[in-house]
Amino acid sequence: GLVVQRTSPAEGKHIRACVVVSAPRALLEAEAEHLQLLKTVKSDALHGTWLEFEVADGSAFEGYEKEDFFSPCEESHLLYSALESVDCTPQFWQLMEKRTLTVTKTRQKRARRVHSLLCVLMTLDLVELVAPLHRESRL
């Protein structure tokens, strides 16, 4: 599944905390298949034939064997999609009831109608910003 790391902000920054989320290649591939991501086929790379990515046929796609098979843009899109697909569980709401939140009742009601944990956290202002980061190895 997703890999989540909490990091402390640098000294003097006005950020309370940062959460870095990454995904292993297998999860990105599964998400690419789910989203029917178009990738170039090896046998026809010169003509630019694109097909929907399928994990079972991975080796048929141009650059599949390389670490950077997914472009940074594709990787960000796939990771964000995977994040959005994480459902909010009853256990989450039980934890939230124990915490004191300075959130209006209207916003709480709106958040309970959303299924995506990420969307709920954003609605409750517990997540301020979702932004892609570059991997140092790809710079």
PDB file of C-alpha atoms in Angstrom:
ATOM      1  CA  GLY A   1       0.000   0.000   0.000  1.00  0.00           C
ATOM      2  CA  LEU A   2       0.873   3.629   0.383  1.00  0.00           C
ATOM      3  CA  VAL A   3       3.936   4.588   2.411  1.00  0.00           C
ATOM      4  CA  VAL A   4       3.352   7.510   4.799  1.00  0.00           C
ATOM      5  CA  GLN A   5       6.056   9.443   6.649  1.00  0.00           C
ATOM      6  CA  ARG A   6       5.515  12.416   8.942  1.00  0.00           C
ATOM      7  CA  THR A   7       8.298  14.977   8.863  1.00  0.00           C
ATOM      8  CA  SER A   8       8.961  17.959  11.087  1.00  0.00           C
ATOM      9  CA  PRO A   9       9.081  21.384   9.457  1.00  0.00           C
ATOM     10  CA  ALA A  10      12.368  23.258   9.210  1.00  0.00           C
ATOM     11  CA  GLU A  11      13.166  25.761  11.961  1.00  0.00           C
ATOM     12  CA  GLY A  12      11.367  29.056  11.589  1.00  0.00           C
ATOM     13  CA  LYS A  13       8.747  27.711   9.182  1.00  0.00           C
ATOM     14  CA  HIS A  14       5.057  28.317   9.826  1.00  0.00           C
ATOM     15  CA  ILE A  15       4.126  24.769   8.858  1.00  0.00           C
ATOM     16  CA  ARG A  16       2.905  22.545  11.678  1.00  0.00           C
ATOM     17  CA  ALA A  17       3.858  19.260  10.054  1.00  0.00           C
ATOM     18  CA  CYS A  18       4.424  17.638   6.708  1.00  0.00           C
ATOM     19  CA  VAL A  19       3.287  14.217   5.592  1.00  0.00           C
ATOM     20  CA  VAL A  20       5.106  12.615   2.682  1.00  0.00           C
ATOM     21  CA  VAL A  21       3.229   9.851   0.887  1.00  0.00           C
ATOM     22  CA  SER A  22       4.835   7.547  -1.649  1.00  0.00           C
ATOM     23  CA  ALA A  23       3.812   4.366  -3.397  1.00  0.00           C
ATOM     24  CA  PRO A  24       5.701   1.277  -4.527  1.00  0.00           C
ATOM     25  CA  ARG A  25       5.854   0.562  -8.243  1.00  0.00           C
ATOM     26  CA  ALA A  26       3.292  -2.264  -7.949  1.00  0.00           C
ATOM     27  CA  LEU A  27       0.676   0.106  -6.544  1.00  0.00           C
ATOM     28  CA  LEU A  28       1.389   2.674  -9.285  1.00  0.00           C
ATOM     29  CA  GLU A  29       1.019  -0.052 -11.915  1.00  0.00           C
ATOM     30  CA  ALA A  30      -2.281  -1.222 -10.424  1.00  0.00           C
ATOM     31  CA  GLU A  31      -3.553   2.366 -10.366  1.00  0.00           C
ATOM     32  CA  ALA A  32      -2.397   2.897 -13.979  1.00  0.00           C
ATOM     33  CA  GLU A  33      -4.369  -0.173 -15.013  1.00  0.00           C
ATOM     34  CA  HIS A  34      -7.409   0.995 -13.039  1.00  0.00           C
ATOM     35  CA  LEU A  35      -7.283   4.441 -14.692  1.00  0.00           C
ATOM     36  CA  GLN A  36      -6.577   2.884 -18.106  1.00  0.00           C
ATOM     37  CA  LEU A  37      -3.456   5.025 -18.487  1.00  0.00           C
ATOM     38  CA  LEU A  38      -2.214   5.154 -22.069  1.00  0.00           C
ATOM     39  CA  LYS A  39       1.405   4.107 -22.650  1.00  0.00           C
ATOM     40  CA  THR A  40       3.490   3.542 -25.788  1.00  0.00           C
ATOM     41  CA  VAL A  41       3.767  -0.041 -27.040  1.00  0.00           C
ATOM     42  CA  LYS A  42       7.315  -1.379 -27.679  1.00  0.00           C
ATOM     43  CA  SER A  43       6.597  -3.015 -31.017  1.00  0.00           C
ATOM     44  CA  ASP A  44       5.277   0.238 -32.457  1.00  0.00           C
ATOM     45  CA  ALA A  45       7.265   2.908 -30.615  1.00  0.00           C
ATOM     46  CA  LEU A  46       8.268   4.569 -33.914  1.00  0.00           C
ATOM     47  CA  HIS A  47       4.661   5.148 -34.921  1.00  0.00           C
ATOM     48  CA  GLY A  48       3.545   6.090 -31.419  1.00  0.00           C
ATOM     49  CA  THR A  49       0.845   3.509 -30.840  1.00  0.00           C
ATOM     50  CA  TRP A  50      -0.621   3.931 -27.379  1.00  0.00           C
ATOM     51  CA  LEU A  51      -2.593   1.302 -25.486  1.00  0.00           C
ATOM     52  CA  GLU A  52      -4.237   1.163 -22.093  1.00  0.00           C
ATOM     53  CA  PHE A  53      -1.671  -0.095 -19.604  1.00  0.00           C
ATOM     54  CA  GLU A  54      -2.244  -3.588 -18.212  1.00  0.00           C
ATOM     55  CA  VAL A  55       0.002  -5.058 -15.529  1.00  0.00           C
ATOM     56  CA  ALA A  56      -0.065  -8.534 -17.104  1.00  0.00           C
ATOM     57  CA  ASP A  57       1.273  -7.105 -20.381  1.00  0.00           C
ATOM     58  CA  GLY A  58       3.730  -4.686 -18.765  1.00  0.00           C
ATOM     59  CA  SER A  59       6.762  -5.905 -20.700  1.00  0.00           C
ATOM     60  CA  ALA A  60       5.015  -5.015 -23.982  1.00  0.00           C
ATOM     61  CA  PHE A  61       5.271  -1.304 -23.139  1.00  0.00           C
ATOM     62  CA  GLU A  62       8.186   0.951 -24.047  1.00  0.00           C
ATOM     63  CA  GLY A  63      10.541   1.484 -21.089  1.00  0.00           C
ATOM     64  CA  TYR A  64       8.657  -0.852 -18.744  1.00  0.00           C
ATOM     65  CA  GLU A  65      11.883  -2.360 -17.419  1.00  0.00           C
ATOM     66  CA  LYS A  66      13.212   1.079 -16.416  1.00  0.00           C
ATOM     67  CA  GLU A  67      12.746   2.644 -12.995  1.00  0.00           C
ATOM     68  CA  ASP A  68      11.323   5.781 -14.608  1.00  0.00           C
ATOM     69  CA  PHE A  69       8.662   3.968 -16.676  1.00  0.00           C
ATOM     70  CA  PHE A  70       6.105   6.444 -15.377  1.00  0.00           C
ATOM     71  CA  SER A  71       6.937  10.080 -16.032  1.00  0.00           C
ATOM     72  CA  PRO A  72       6.986  12.377 -12.972  1.00  0.00           C
ATOM     73  CA  CYS A  73       3.639  13.787 -14.100  1.00  0.00           C
ATOM     74  CA  GLU A  74       2.100  10.322 -14.481  1.00  0.00           C
ATOM     75  CA  GLU A  75       3.519   9.234 -11.138  1.00  0.00           C
ATOM     76  CA  SER A  76       2.010  12.289  -9.402  1.00  0.00           C
ATOM     77  CA  HIS A  77      -1.347  11.661 -11.053  1.00  0.00           C
ATOM     78  CA  LEU A  78      -1.334   7.973 -10.102  1.00  0.00           C
ATOM     79  CA  LEU A  79      -0.301   8.678  -6.517  1.00  0.00           C
ATOM     80  CA  TYR A  80      -2.970  11.362  -6.095  1.00  0.00           C
ATOM     81  CA  SER A  81      -5.584   8.999  -7.510  1.00  0.00           C
ATOM     82  CA  ALA A  82      -4.465   6.258  -5.111  1.00  0.00           C
ATOM     83  CA  LEU A  83      -4.679   8.743  -2.226  1.00  0.00           C
ATOM     84  CA  GLU A  84      -8.204   9.744  -3.204  1.00  0.00           C
ATOM     85  CA  SER A  85      -9.289   6.107  -3.280  1.00  0.00           C
ATOM     86  CA  VAL A  86      -8.529   5.576   0.433  1.00  0.00           C
ATOM     87  CA  ASP A  87     -11.917   5.423   2.127  1.00  0.00           C
ATOM     88  CA  CYS A  88     -12.794   7.109   5.384  1.00  0.00           C
ATOM     89  CA  THR A  89     -13.556   4.403   7.959  1.00  0.00           C
ATOM     90  CA  PRO A  90     -15.880   4.392  10.979  1.00  0.00           C
ATOM     91  CA  GLN A  91     -12.737   4.130  13.138  1.00  0.00           C
ATOM     92  CA  PHE A  92     -11.575   7.476  11.733  1.00  0.00           C
ATOM     93  CA  TRP A  93     -14.830   9.141  12.789  1.00  0.00           C
ATOM     94  CA  GLN A  94     -14.568   7.581  16.256  1.00  0.00           C
ATOM     95  CA  LEU A  95     -11.094   9.110  16.614  1.00  0.00           C
ATOM     96  CA  MET A  96     -12.369  12.471  15.376  1.00  0.00           C
ATOM     97  CA  GLU A  97     -15.183  12.487  17.940  1.00  0.00           C
ATOM     98  CA  LYS A  98     -12.583  12.191  20.715  1.00  0.00           C
ATOM     99  CA  ARG A  99     -10.598  15.168  19.396  1.00  0.00           C
ATOM    100  CA  THR A 100     -11.574  18.771  19.833  1.00  0.00           C
ATOM    101  CA  LEU A 101     -11.944  20.260  16.383  1.00  0.00           C
ATOM    102  CA  THR A 102     -12.585  23.908  15.667  1.00  0.00           C
ATOM    103  CA  VAL A 103     -14.750  23.028  12.698  1.00  0.00           C
ATOM    104  CA  THR A 104     -18.271  24.249  12.086  1.00  0.00           C
ATOM    105  CA  LYS A 105     -21.151  21.776  12.252  1.00  0.00           C
ATOM    106  CA  THR A 106     -21.914  22.489   8.582  1.00  0.00           C
ATOM    107  CA  ARG A 107     -18.390  21.546   7.561  1.00  0.00           C
ATOM    108  CA  GLN A 108     -18.533  18.377   9.692  1.00  0.00           C
ATOM    109  CA  LYS A 109     -21.802  17.347   8.015  1.00  0.00           C
ATOM    110  CA  ARG A 110     -20.306  18.020   4.580  1.00  0.00           C
ATOM    111  CA  ALA A 111     -17.234  15.951   5.475  1.00  0.00           C
ATOM    112  CA  ARG A 112     -19.367  12.976   6.549  1.00  0.00           C
ATOM    113  CA  ARG A 113     -20.948  12.831   3.067  1.00  0.00           C
ATOM    114  CA  VAL A 114     -17.539  12.346   1.434  1.00  0.00           C
ATOM    115  CA  HIS A 115     -15.979   8.883   1.217  1.00  0.00           C
ATOM    116  CA  SER A 116     -12.381   9.791   0.381  1.00  0.00           C
ATOM    117  CA  LEU A 117     -10.188  10.216   3.468  1.00  0.00           C
ATOM    118  CA  LEU A 118      -8.124  12.860   1.674  1.00  0.00           C
ATOM    119  CA  CYS A 119     -11.222  14.891   0.777  1.00  0.00           C
ATOM    120  CA  VAL A 120     -12.513  14.611   4.347  1.00  0.00           C
ATOM    121  CA  LEU A 121      -9.195  15.820   5.767  1.00  0.00           C
ATOM    122  CA  MET A 122      -9.215  18.765   3.374  1.00  0.00           C
ATOM    123  CA  THR A 123     -12.856  19.604   4.158  1.00  0.00           C
ATOM    124  CA  LEU A 124     -12.049  19.618   7.880  1.00  0.00           C
ATOM    125  CA  ASP A 125      -8.961  21.806   7.220  1.00  0.00           C
ATOM    126  CA  LEU A 126      -6.705  19.100   8.633  1.00  0.00           C
ATOM    127  CA  VAL A 127      -4.835  18.982   5.332  1.00  0.00           C
ATOM    128  CA  GLU A 128      -3.995  22.352   3.908  1.00  0.00           C
ATOM    129  CA  LEU A 129      -2.167  21.462   0.726  1.00  0.00           C
ATOM    130  CA  VAL A 130      -1.440  18.441  -1.433  1.00  0.00           C
ATOM    131  CA  ALA A 131       1.591  19.005  -3.647  1.00  0.00           C
ATOM    132  CA  PRO A 132       3.842  16.673  -5.631  1.00  0.00           C
ATOM    133  CA  LEU A 133       7.523  16.463  -4.734  1.00  0.00           C
ATOM    134  CA  HIS A 134      10.377  15.555  -7.036  1.00  0.00           C
ATOM    135  CA  ARG A 135      12.485  12.539  -6.300  1.00  0.00           C
ATOM    136  CA  GLU A 136      16.111  13.529  -5.872  1.00  0.00           C
ATOM    137  CA  SER A 137      17.176  10.555  -7.980  1.00  0.00           C
ATOM    138  CA  ARG A 138      15.244  11.965 -10.953  1.00  0.00           C
ATOM    139  CA  LEU A 139      16.661  15.505 -10.852  1.00  0.00           C
TER     140      LEU A 139
END
